[in-house]
CSV table of C-alpha atoms in Angstrom, one decimal:
chain,number,residue,atom,x,y,z
A,1,UNK,CA,-83.3,-21.1,29.8
A,2,UNK,CA,-83.2,-24.9,29.5
A,3,UNK,CA,-83.6,-26.2,25.9
A,4,UNK,CA,-86.0,-29.0,24.9
A,5,UNK,CA,-84.3,-32.1,23.4
A,6,UNK,CA,-84.7,-32.3,19.7
A,7,UNK,CA,-86.6,-35.6,19.9
A,8,UNK,CA,-89.2,-34.0,22.2
A,9,UNK,CA,-89.6,-31.1,19.8
A,10,UNK,CA,-90.2,-33.5,16.9
A,11,UNK,CA,-92.8,-35.4,19.0
A,12,UNK,CA,-94.9,-32.4,19.8
A,13,UNK,CA,-94.9,-30.9,16.3
A,14,UNK,CA,-98.2,-31.5,14.4
A,15,UNK,CA,-98.2,-34.5,12.1
A,16,UNK,CA,-98.9,-32.3,9.1
A,17,UNK,CA,-95.2,-31.1,9.2
A,18,UNK,CA,-94.4,-34.4,7.5
A,19,UNK,CA,-97.1,-34.0,4.8
A,20,UNK,CA,-95.6,-34.1,1.3
A,21,UNK,CA,-96.4,-32.3,-1.9
A,22,UNK,CA,-96.1,-34.2,-5.1
A,23,UNK,CA,-96.0,-32.3,-8.4
A,24,UNK,CA,-96.8,-34.2,-11.6
A,25,UNK,CA,-96.9,-33.5,-15.3
A,26,UNK,CA,-98.3,-35.6,-18.2
A,27,UNK,CA,-94.8,-36.2,-19.5
A,28,UNK,CA,-93.2,-36.1,-16.0
A,29,UNK,CA,-90.4,-38.6,-15.2
A,30,UNK,CA,-88.6,-37.0,-12.3
A,31,UNK,CA,-88.0,-39.1,-9.2
A,32,UNK,CA,-88.4,-36.3,-6.6
A,33,UNK,CA,-91.9,-35.1,-7.8
A,34,UNK,CA,-90.9,-31.5,-7.3
A,35,UNK,CA,-92.4,-28.5,-9.2
A,36,UNK,CA,-89.1,-28.2,-11.1
A,37,UNK,CA,-88.8,-32.0,-11.9
A,38,UNK,CA,-92.4,-33.3,-11.9
A,39,UNK,CA,-93.0,-37.0,-11.9
A,40,UNK,CA,-95.6,-39.3,-13.5
A,41,UNK,CA,-99.1,-39.8,-12.1
A,42,UNK,CA,-98.5,-43.4,-11.2
A,43,UNK,CA,-95.4,-42.5,-9.2
A,44,UNK,CA,-97.2,-39.9,-7.1
A,45,UNK,CA,-100.3,-42.0,-6.5
A,46,UNK,CA,-98.1,-44.9,-5.3
A,47,UNK,CA,-96.1,-42.7,-3.0
A,48,UNK,CA,-98.8,-40.3,-1.6
A,49,UNK,CA,-100.2,-41.0,1.9
A,50,UNK,CA,-102.4,-39.4,4.5
A,51,UNK,CA,-102.4,-35.6,4.4
A,52,UNK,CA,-100.2,-35.5,1.2
A,53,UNK,CA,-101.2,-33.5,-1.8
A,54,UNK,CA,-100.7,-34.4,-5.5
A,55,UNK,CA,-100.6,-31.2,-7.7
A,56,UNK,CA,-101.4,-31.8,-11.3
A,57,UNK,CA,-99.9,-29.5,-13.9
A,58,UNK,CA,-103.0,-27.5,-14.8
A,59,UNK,CA,-102.3,-27.1,-18.5
A,60,UNK,CA,-101.7,-30.8,-19.0
A,61,UNK,CA,-104.0,-33.8,-20.0
A,62,UNK,CA,-104.0,-37.3,-18.6
A,63,UNK,CA,-105.8,-40.0,-20.7
A,64,UNK,CA,-106.9,-43.6,-20.4
A,65,UNK,CA,-108.7,-46.1,-22.7
A,66,UNK,CA,-109.7,-48.6,-20.0
A,67,UNK,CA,-110.8,-48.8,-16.4
A,68,UNK,CA,-110.1,-45.2,-15.2
A,69,UNK,CA,-107.6,-42.3,-15.2
A,70,UNK,CA,-107.5,-42.0,-11.4
A,71,UNK,CA,-108.5,-44.6,-8.8
A,72,UNK,CA,-108.0,-43.0,-5.4
A,73,UNK,CA,-107.8,-45.8,-2.9
A,74,UNK,CA,-105.4,-44.3,-0.3
A,75,UNK,CA,-107.2,-42.3,2.5
A,76,UNK,CA,-106.3,-38.7,3.2
A,77,UNK,CA,-104.8,-37.7,-0.1
A,78,UNK,CA,-105.7,-34.4,-1.8
A,79,UNK,CA,-105.8,-34.1,-5.6
A,80,UNK,CA,-105.4,-30.6,-6.9
A,81,UNK,CA,-105.7,-29.8,-10.6
A,82,UNK,CA,-105.7,-26.0,-10.6
A,83,UNK,CA,-102.9,-24.6,-8.3
A,84,UNK,CA,-99.8,-25.8,-10.2
A,85,UNK,CA,-99.1,-24.7,-13.8
A,86,UNK,CA,-100.5,-22.0,-16.1
A,87,UNK,CA,-103.8,-23.5,-17.0
A,88,UNK,CA,-107.2,-23.3,-15.4
A,89,UNK,CA,-107.9,-27.0,-14.7
A,90,UNK,CA,-105.9,-30.1,-15.4
A,91,UNK,CA,-107.8,-32.4,-17.8
A,92,UNK,CA,-108.5,-36.1,-17.2
A,93,UNK,CA,-109.8,-37.6,-20.4
A,94,UNK,CA,-111.4,-40.9,-21.5
A,95,UNK,CA,-110.2,-42.3,-24.8
A,96,UNK,CA,-112.2,-45.5,-24.5
A,97,UNK,CA,-114.9,-47.2,-22.4
A,98,UNK,CA,-114.0,-46.7,-18.7
A,99,UNK,CA,-115.8,-47.6,-15.5
A,100,UNK,CA,-115.4,-43.9,-14.6
A,101,UNK,CA,-112.7,-41.3,-15.4
A,102,UNK,CA,-112.2,-40.8,-11.6
A,103,UNK,CA,-113.0,-43.3,-8.8
A,104,UNK,CA,-112.9,-41.8,-5.3
A,105,UNK,CA,-112.8,-45.0,-3.2
A,106,UNK,CA,-111.2,-44.1,0.1
A,107,UNK,CA,-112.0,-41.8,3.0
A,108,UNK,CA,-111.0,-38.2,3.6
A,109,UNK,CA,-110.2,-37.4,0.0
A,110,UNK,CA,-110.1,-33.9,-1.5
A,111,UNK,CA,-110.5,-33.5,-5.3
A,112,UNK,CA,-110.6,-30.0,-6.8
A,113,UNK,CA,-110.0,-28.1,-9.9
A,114,UNK,CA,-110.3,-30.7,-12.7
A,115,UNK,CA,-111.8,-30.8,-16.2
A,116,UNK,CA,-113.3,-34.3,-16.5
A,117,UNK,CA,-113.7,-34.9,-20.2
A,118,UNK,CA,-115.7,-38.1,-20.9
A,119,UNK,CA,-115.0,-37.4,-24.6
A,120,UNK,CA,-118.2,-38.9,-26.0
A,121,UNK,CA,-117.2,-42.3,-24.6
A,122,UNK,CA,-119.3,-44.9,-22.8
A,123,UNK,CA,-118.0,-43.9,-19.3
A,124,UNK,CA,-118.9,-42.2,-16.0
A,125,UNK,CA,-117.3,-39.0,-14.8
A,126,UNK,CA,-116.6,-38.9,-11.0
A,127,UNK,CA,-117.8,-41.9,-9.0
A,128,UNK,CA,-117.8,-41.3,-5.2
A,129,UNK,CA,-117.8,-44.5,-3.2
A,130,UNK,CA,-119.2,-46.4,-6.2
A,131,UNK,CA,-116.2,-48.8,-6.3
A,132,UNK,CA,-115.4,-48.9,-2.6
A,133,UNK,CA,-115.6,-52.3,-1.0
A,134,UNK,CA,-116.0,-50.9,2.6
A,135,UNK,CA,-117.4,-47.8,4.2
A,136,UNK,CA,-115.9,-44.4,3.1
A,137,UNK,CA,-116.5,-40.9,4.4
A,138,UNK,CA,-115.3,-37.3,4.3
A,139,UNK,CA,-114.9,-36.8,0.5
A,140,UNK,CA,-115.0,-33.4,-1.1
A,141,UNK,CA,-115.2,-32.4,-4.7
A,142,UNK,CA,-114.8,-28.7,-5.7
A,143,UNK,CA,-114.5,-26.5,-8.8
A,144,UNK,CA,-114.7,-29.3,-11.4
A,145,UNK,CA,-116.3,-29.5,-14.8
A,146,UNK,CA,-117.6,-33.0,-15.9
A,147,UNK,CA,-119.0,-33.4,-19.4
A,148,UNK,CA,-119.7,-35.1,-22.7
A,149,UNK,CA,-120.5,-38.8,-22.3
A,150,UNK,CA,-122.5,-41.1,-24.5
A,151,UNK,CA,-124.3,-44.3,-23.5
A,152,UNK,CA,-125.3,-47.3,-25.7
A,153,UNK,CA,-128.5,-49.1,-24.9
A,154,UNK,CA,-128.4,-50.8,-21.5
A,155,UNK,CA,-125.5,-48.7,-20.1
A,156,UNK,CA,-125.9,-46.6,-16.9
A,157,UNK,CA,-123.2,-43.9,-16.7
A,158,UNK,CA,-123.4,-40.7,-14.7
A,159,UNK,CA,-121.6,-37.4,-14.6
A,160,UNK,CA,-121.2,-37.6,-10.8
A,161,UNK,CA,-122.4,-40.7,-8.9
A,162,UNK,CA,-122.6,-41.0,-5.1
A,163,UNK,CA,-123.3,-44.3,-3.3
A,164,UNK,CA,-122.1,-47.8,-2.9
A,165,UNK,CA,-122.5,-50.2,-5.8
A,166,UNK,CA,-119.7,-52.7,-6.2
A,167,UNK,CA,-120.1,-54.4,-2.8
A,168,UNK,CA,-123.0,-54.9,-0.4
A,169,UNK,CA,-123.5,-52.9,2.8
A,170,UNK,CA,-121.2,-50.0,1.8
A,171,UNK,CA,-122.0,-46.6,3.5
A,172,UNK,CA,-120.8,-43.5,1.6
A,173,UNK,CA,-121.0,-40.8,4.3
A,174,UNK,CA,-120.3,-37.1,4.5
A,175,UNK,CA,-119.8,-36.0,0.9
A,176,UNK,CA,-119.6,-32.4,-0.2
A,177,UNK,CA,-119.8,-31.3,-3.8
A,178,UNK,CA,-119.4,-27.5,-4.5
A,179,UNK,CA,-118.9,-25.1,-7.4
A,180,UNK,CA,-119.1,-27.9,-10.0
A,181,UNK,CA,-120.7,-28.0,-13.4
A,182,UNK,CA,-121.9,-31.3,-15.0
A,183,UNK,CA,-123.3,-31.2,-18.5
A,184,UNK,CA,-123.9,-33.1,-21.8
A,185,UNK,CA,-124.3,-36.6,-20.2
A,186,UNK,CA,-126.2,-39.5,-21.6
A,187,UNK,CA,-127.7,-40.4,-18.3
A,188,UNK,CA,-127.9,-38.3,-15.1
A,189,UNK,CA,-125.7,-35.3,-14.3
A,190,UNK,CA,-125.8,-35.8,-10.5
A,191,UNK,CA,-127.0,-39.3,-9.4
A,192,UNK,CA,-127.2,-39.7,-5.6
A,193,UNK,CA,-128.1,-43.3,-6.1
A,194,UNK,CA,-126.9,-46.1,-3.8
A,195,UNK,CA,-126.8,-49.5,-5.5
A,196,UNK,CA,-129.5,-51.0,-7.6
A,197,UNK,CA,-127.6,-54.4,-7.6
A,198,UNK,CA,-126.3,-54.9,-4.0
A,199,UNK,CA,-128.3,-54.8,-0.7
A,200,UNK,CA,-127.6,-52.4,2.2
A,201,UNK,CA,-125.7,-49.6,0.5
A,202,UNK,CA,-126.4,-45.9,1.4
A,203,UNK,CA,-125.4,-42.3,0.7
A,204,UNK,CA,-125.6,-40.2,3.8
A,205,UNK,CA,-125.0,-36.6,4.8
A,206,UNK,CA,-124.4,-35.3,1.3
A,207,UNK,CA,-124.2,-31.6,0.3
A,208,UNK,CA,-124.5,-30.2,-3.2
A,209,UNK,CA,-123.9,-26.5,-3.2
A,210,UNK,CA,-123.5,-23.9,-6.0
A,211,UNK,CA,-123.5,-26.5,-8.7
A,212,UNK,CA,-125.2,-26.9,-12.1
A,213,UNK,CA,-126.4,-29.9,-14.1
A,214,UNK,CA,-127.6,-29.4,-17.7
A,215,UNK,CA,-127.8,-31.3,-21.0
A,216,UNK,CA,-128.4,-34.6,-19.3
A,217,UNK,CA,-130.2,-37.1,-21.5
A,218,UNK,CA,-128.5,-36.0,-24.8
A,219,UNK,CA,-128.9,-39.5,-26.2
A,220,UNK,CA,-132.6,-39.0,-26.2
A,221,UNK,CA,-133.5,-42.0,-24.0
A,222,UNK,CA,-135.7,-40.0,-21.4
A,223,UNK,CA,-133.3,-40.9,-18.6
A,224,UNK,CA,-131.4,-37.7,-18.3
A,225,UNK,CA,-132.0,-36.0,-14.9
A,226,UNK,CA,-130.1,-33.0,-13.8
A,227,UNK,CA,-130.4,-34.4,-10.2
A,228,UNK,CA,-131.6,-38.0,-9.5
A,229,UNK,CA,-132.1,-39.0,-5.8
A,230,UNK,CA,-133.2,-42.6,-5.1
A,231,UNK,CA,-133.0,-45.5,-2.7
A,232,UNK,CA,-131.3,-45.2,0.7
A,233,UNK,CA,-130.2,-41.6,0.7
A,234,UNK,CA,-130.2,-40.0,4.2
A,235,UNK,CA,-129.8,-36.3,4.8
A,236,UNK,CA,-129.1,-34.7,1.4
A,237,UNK,CA,-129.1,-30.9,1.0
A,238,UNK,CA,-129.0,-29.4,-2.5
A,239,UNK,CA,-128.8,-25.6,-2.5
A,240,UNK,CA,-128.0,-22.6,-4.6
A,241,UNK,CA,-127.7,-24.9,-7.7
A,242,UNK,CA,-129.4,-25.0,-11.1
A,243,UNK,CA,-130.7,-27.8,-13.2
A,244,UNK,CA,-131.9,-27.0,-16.7
A,245,UNK,CA,-132.1,-28.3,-20.3
A,246,UNK,CA,-132.3,-31.9,-19.1
A,247,UNK,CA,-135.0,-34.5,-19.8
A,248,UNK,CA,-136.1,-34.0,-16.1
A,249,UNK,CA,-134.7,-31.2,-13.8
A,250,UNK,CA,-134.7,-33.1,-10.5
A,251,UNK,CA,-136.3,-36.2,-9.1
A,252,UNK,CA,-136.7,-38.0,-5.8
A,253,UNK,CA,-137.8,-41.6,-5.6
A,254,UNK,CA,-137.0,-45.2,-5.4
A,255,UNK,CA,-135.7,-47.5,-8.2
A,256,UNK,CA,-137.4,-50.5,-9.7
A,257,UNK,CA,-134.7,-52.7,-8.0
A,258,UNK,CA,-135.7,-51.3,-4.6
A,259,UNK,CA,-133.1,-51.1,-1.9
A,260,UNK,CA,-134.4,-48.4,0.5
A,261,UNK,CA,-136.0,-45.0,0.5
A,262,UNK,CA,-134.8,-41.4,0.7
A,263,UNK,CA,-135.3,-39.4,3.9
A,264,UNK,CA,-134.1,-36.0,5.1
A,265,UNK,CA,-134.0,-34.6,1.6
A,266,UNK,CA,-133.7,-30.8,1.4
A,267,UNK,CA,-133.9,-28.9,-2.0
A,268,UNK,CA,-133.7,-25.2,-1.3
A,269,UNK,CA,-132.9,-22.0,-3.2
A,270,UNK,CA,-132.3,-23.7,-6.5
A,271,UNK,CA,-133.2,-22.9,-10.1
A,272,UNK,CA,-135.0,-25.7,-11.9
A,273,UNK,CA,-136.1,-24.7,-15.3
A,274,UNK,CA,-136.6,-25.4,-19.0
A,275,UNK,CA,-136.3,-29.2,-18.9
A,276,UNK,CA,-138.0,-31.1,-21.7
A,277,UNK,CA,-140.1,-33.7,-19.8
A,278,UNK,CA,-140.7,-32.3,-16.3
A,279,UNK,CA,-139.1,-29.9,-13.9
A,280,UNK,CA,-139.4,-31.8,-10.6
A,281,UNK,CA,-140.9,-35.2,-10.0
A,282,UNK,CA,-141.4,-37.2,-6.8
A,283,UNK,CA,-142.4,-40.8,-6.5
A,284,UNK,CA,-141.2,-44.4,-6.9
A,285,UNK,CA,-140.2,-45.9,-10.2
A,286,UNK,CA,-142.0,-49.0,-9.0
A,287,UNK,CA,-145.5,-48.6,-7.6
A,288,UNK,CA,-144.8,-51.4,-5.0
A,289,UNK,CA,-141.7,-49.7,-3.5
A,290,UNK,CA,-142.8,-46.5,-2.0
A,291,UNK,CA,-141.3,-43.5,-0.3
A,292,UNK,CA,-141.3,-43.3,3.5
A,293,UNK,CA,-139.0,-40.4,4.4
A,294,UNK,CA,-139.2,-36.6,4.7
A,295,UNK,CA,-138.6,-34.3,1.7
A,296,UNK,CA,-138.5,-30.5,2.1
A,297,UNK,CA,-138.7,-28.4,-1.0
A,298,UNK,CA,-138.5,-24.6,-0.3
A,299,UNK,CA,-137.3,-21.4,-1.7
A,300,UNK,CA,-136.8,-22.7,-5.3
A,301,UNK,CA,-137.7,-21.1,-8.6
A,302,UNK,CA,-139.2,-23.7,-10.9
A,303,UNK,CA,-140.4,-22.9,-14.4
A,304,UNK,CA,-140.7,-24.2,-18.0
A,305,UNK,CA,-142.8,-24.7,-21.1
A,306,UNK,CA,-142.6,-28.5,-21.3
A,307,UNK,CA,-143.8,-31.1,-18.8
A,308,UNK,CA,-145.4,-30.5,-15.5
A,309,UNK,CA,-143.4,-28.3,-13.1
A,310,UNK,CA,-144.1,-30.4,-10.0
A,311,UNK,CA,-145.4,-34.0,-10.6
A,312,UNK,CA,-146.2,-36.4,-7.7
A,313,UNK,CA,-147.4,-39.9,-8.1
A,314,UNK,CA,-147.1,-43.4,-6.8
A,315,UNK,CA,-146.9,-44.9,-3.3
A,316,UNK,CA,-145.7,-42.3,-0.8
A,317,UNK,CA,-146.5,-44.5,2.3
A,318,UNK,CA,-146.3,-42.3,5.4
A,319,UNK,CA,-143.8,-39.8,4.0
A,320,UNK,CA,-143.9,-36.1,4.8
A,321,UNK,CA,-143.5,-33.8,1.8
A,322,UNK,CA,-143.3,-30.1,2.4
A,323,UNK,CA,-143.5,-27.5,-0.4
A,324,UNK,CA,-142.9,-24.0,1.1
A,325,UNK,CA,-142.0,-20.6,-0.4
A,326,UNK,CA,-141.4,-21.8,-4.0
A,327,UNK,CA,-142.2,-19.8,-7.1
A,328,UNK,CA,-143.6,-22.0,-9.9
A,329,UNK,CA,-144.4,-20.6,-13.3
A,330,UNK,CA,-145.7,-22.6,-16.3
A,331,UNK,CA,-145.3,-21.2,-19.8
A,332,UNK,CA,-147.1,-24.2,-21.2
A,333,UNK,CA,-150.5,-24.6,-22.8
A,334,UNK,CA,-150.7,-28.3,-21.8
A,335,UNK,CA,-149.0,-28.9,-18.5
A,336,UNK,CA,-149.6,-28.0,-14.8
A,337,UNK,CA,-147.6,-26.2,-12.2
A,338,UNK,CA,-148.6,-28.8,-9.6
A,339,UNK,CA,-150.0,-32.2,-10.5
A,340,UNK,CA,-151.0,-35.1,-8.1
A,341,UNK,CA,-151.7,-38.3,-10.0
A,342,UNK,CA,-152.9,-41.4,-8.2
A,343,UNK,CA,-151.0,-41.1,-5.0
A,344,UNK,CA,-151.1,-44.2,-2.7
A,345,UNK,CA,-150.5,-44.4,1.0
A,346,UNK,CA,-151.2,-41.9,3.7
A,347,UNK,CA,-148.5,-39.2,3.2
A,348,UNK,CA,-148.6,-35.7,4.7
A,349,UNK,CA,-148.2,-33.2,1.8
A,350,UNK,CA,-148.0,-29.6,2.9
A,351,UNK,CA,-148.4,-26.8,0.4
A,352,UNK,CA,-147.7,-23.4,1.9
A,353,UNK,CA,-146.6,-19.8,1.0
A,354,UNK,CA,-146.0,-20.7,-2.7
A,355,UNK,CA,-146.6,-18.7,-5.8
A,356,UNK,CA,-148.1,-20.6,-8.7
A,357,UNK,CA,-148.4,-18.8,-12.1
A,358,UNK,CA,-149.6,-20.1,-15.5
A,359,UNK,CA,-149.7,-18.5,-18.9
A,360,UNK,CA,-152.6,-20.3,-20.5
A,361,UNK,CA,-153.4,-23.5,-18.7
A,362,UNK,CA,-154.6,-24.9,-15.4
A,363,UNK,CA,-152.4,-24.2,-12.5
A,364,UNK,CA,-153.1,-27.4,-10.6
A,365,UNK,CA,-154.6,-30.8,-11.1
A,366,UNK,CA,-155.6,-33.3,-8.5
A,367,UNK,CA,-156.4,-36.5,-10.4
A,368,UNK,CA,-159.0,-37.6,-7.8
A,369,UNK,CA,-160.8,-36.2,-4.8
A,370,UNK,CA,-158.6,-38.6,-2.7
A,371,UNK,CA,-155.5,-37.0,-4.1
A,372,UNK,CA,-156.6,-33.5,-3.2
A,373,UNK,CA,-157.6,-34.6,0.3
A,374,UNK,CA,-153.9,-35.6,0.9
A,375,UNK,CA,-152.8,-32.0,0.6
A,376,UNK,CA,-152.8,-29.5,3.4
A,377,UNK,CA,-152.6,-26.0,1.8
A,378,UNK,CA,-152.5,-22.4,3.0
A,379,UNK,CA,-151.4,-18.9,2.1
A,380,UNK,CA,-150.6,-19.7,-1.6
A,381,UNK,CA,-150.9,-17.3,-4.5
A,382,UNK,CA,-152.5,-18.8,-7.6
A,383,UNK,CA,-152.7,-16.6,-10.7
A,384,UNK,CA,-153.5,-17.5,-14.3
A,385,UNK,CA,-152.4,-14.7,-16.7
A,386,UNK,CA,-155.1,-15.3,-19.3
A,387,UNK,CA,-157.8,-14.2,-16.9
A,388,UNK,CA,-160.1,-15.0,-13.9
A,389,UNK,CA,-162.9,-16.5,-15.9
A,390,UNK,CA,-160.7,-19.3,-17.2
A,391,UNK,CA,-160.4,-22.6,-15.5
A,392,UNK,CA,-157.6,-22.5,-12.9
A,393,UNK,CA,-157.5,-25.9,-11.3
A,394,UNK,CA,-159.1,-29.4,-11.5
A,395,UNK,CA,-160.2,-31.9,-8.9
A,396,UNK,CA,-161.5,-35.2,-10.3
A,397,UNK,CA,-162.1,-33.7,-13.8
A,398,UNK,CA,-164.2,-30.8,-12.3
A,399,UNK,CA,-162.6,-27.5,-13.2
A,400,UNK,CA,-162.7,-24.3,-11.1
A,401,UNK,CA,-162.2,-20.6,-11.9
A,402,UNK,CA,-160.3,-17.9,-10.0
A,403,UNK,CA,-163.3,-17.2,-7.7
A,404,UNK,CA,-163.3,-20.8,-6.6
A,405,UNK,CA,-159.7,-20.6,-5.5
A,406,UNK,CA,-160.8,-18.6,-2.4
A,407,UNK,CA,-164.5,-19.4,-2.2
A,408,UNK,CA,-164.3,-23.1,-2.6
A,409,UNK,CA,-160.7,-24.4,-2.3
A,410,UNK,CA,-158.9,-22.2,0.3
A,411,UNK,CA,-159.9,-19.0,2.0
A,412,UNK,CA,-156.3,-18.2,2.9
A,413,UNK,CA,-155.2,-18.3,-0.8
A,414,UNK,CA,-154.7,-15.2,-3.0
A,415,UNK,CA,-155.8,-15.1,-6.7
A,416,UNK,CA,-154.2,-11.8,-7.8
A,417,UNK,CA,-151.2,-10.9,-9.9
A,418,UNK,CA,-148.0,-11.2,-7.7
A,419,UNK,CA,-146.5,-8.3,-9.7
A,420,UNK,CA,-142.9,-9.4,-10.0
A,421,UNK,CA,-140.4,-6.6,-10.1
A,422,UNK,CA,-138.6,-7.8,-13.2
A,423,UNK,CA,-135.1,-8.0,-11.8
A,424,UNK,CA,-135.2,-5.1,-9.4
A,425,UNK,CA,-134.5,-6.2,-5.9
A,426,UNK,CA,-136.9,-4.9,-3.2
A,427,UNK,CA,-135.5,-2.7,-0.5
A,428,UNK,CA,-133.4,-4.6,2.0
A,429,UNK,CA,-132.5,-7.5,-0.3
A,430,UNK,CA,-128.9,-8.1,-1.2
A,431,UNK,CA,-126.4,-10.9,-1.9
A,432,UNK,CA,-125.1,-13.2,-4.5
A,433,UNK,CA,-128.0,-15.6,-4.8
């Protein structure tokens, strides 16, 4: 059998054969960056290229008092904080005011298994595309914890931020964030928020899956959202995640410095609960800069005792808003499950197959007859636990009882107790979520 020349064998081997692993430790000084003689962070970052991986010693901590701990500007590099060493996650820690602890500013980056400790500093956590000066795409973040920031007045720092900010016309495309917890942040936990200072920036094709955001707004400034989606965000899916104990659980809108509008937003199969101001809000921050896109909200469980569970207001232009198959439960004596307040524009708002429950207050309020007329509704269950003779919903300050739910408002509705099983799954249901 004739043998292939060595040079030909080398040419047909996949490129990944030449990928290099770099092992680093906080006190590393080795030149080879091997697991036996790990090198310093700066050495590995300077050397690593496309398809290379930097393994951080998982029981070590890297710190910085200015700028950042990591600024990933070389495309194709993987950063791994949990595979090498005896710890759970390598720690990246702020010891002063930083732009962000981690800046992911190149394409095709993988970042997994880190503890991002903002250490009560005036800093952001993980910023994805925020400091890029040209388009970036294909960035993944997995299995991280991001926590504990503080913000002085006038500062805008986030646990995780996605979207261009530093330069104009930067697209941040195809971002996946999984299995990540963000908590105790002065501002938002997850901010999918293209620039409020530069024109033409976007965040596109973003997935947030199996994550949690809680404790946002710990500085008490009413700006702590578990999830904040605003400006030109195209095709975002948030699923199997939880947002709780924030000022606001989740919000979709536009900023006062308007630079676009969300569209293709999907929030599905999430838990949004026990937030102090509201559970879910939809609408622009500035009444003159409305929403024009599509927002689908389905299969979520939304509940709380403070603030309205679903609050919609402002200019929705010609947007399409779909609420399907959600379970919404108010434990409050002063707030609504579903509240439309002075909506402008001609949006399509579909309310179908939801369950609305209230302990001792109205289930719904439509601030005006015009607000109510914007909503197409069918096959919803409405139930107020305190009884059928109480007032269940309001249209233009006129209150209606349980009988009016079917007789006046919607013949396809139900007004009986949904009889939840209290944790026992019905026959045929199984799975993690």
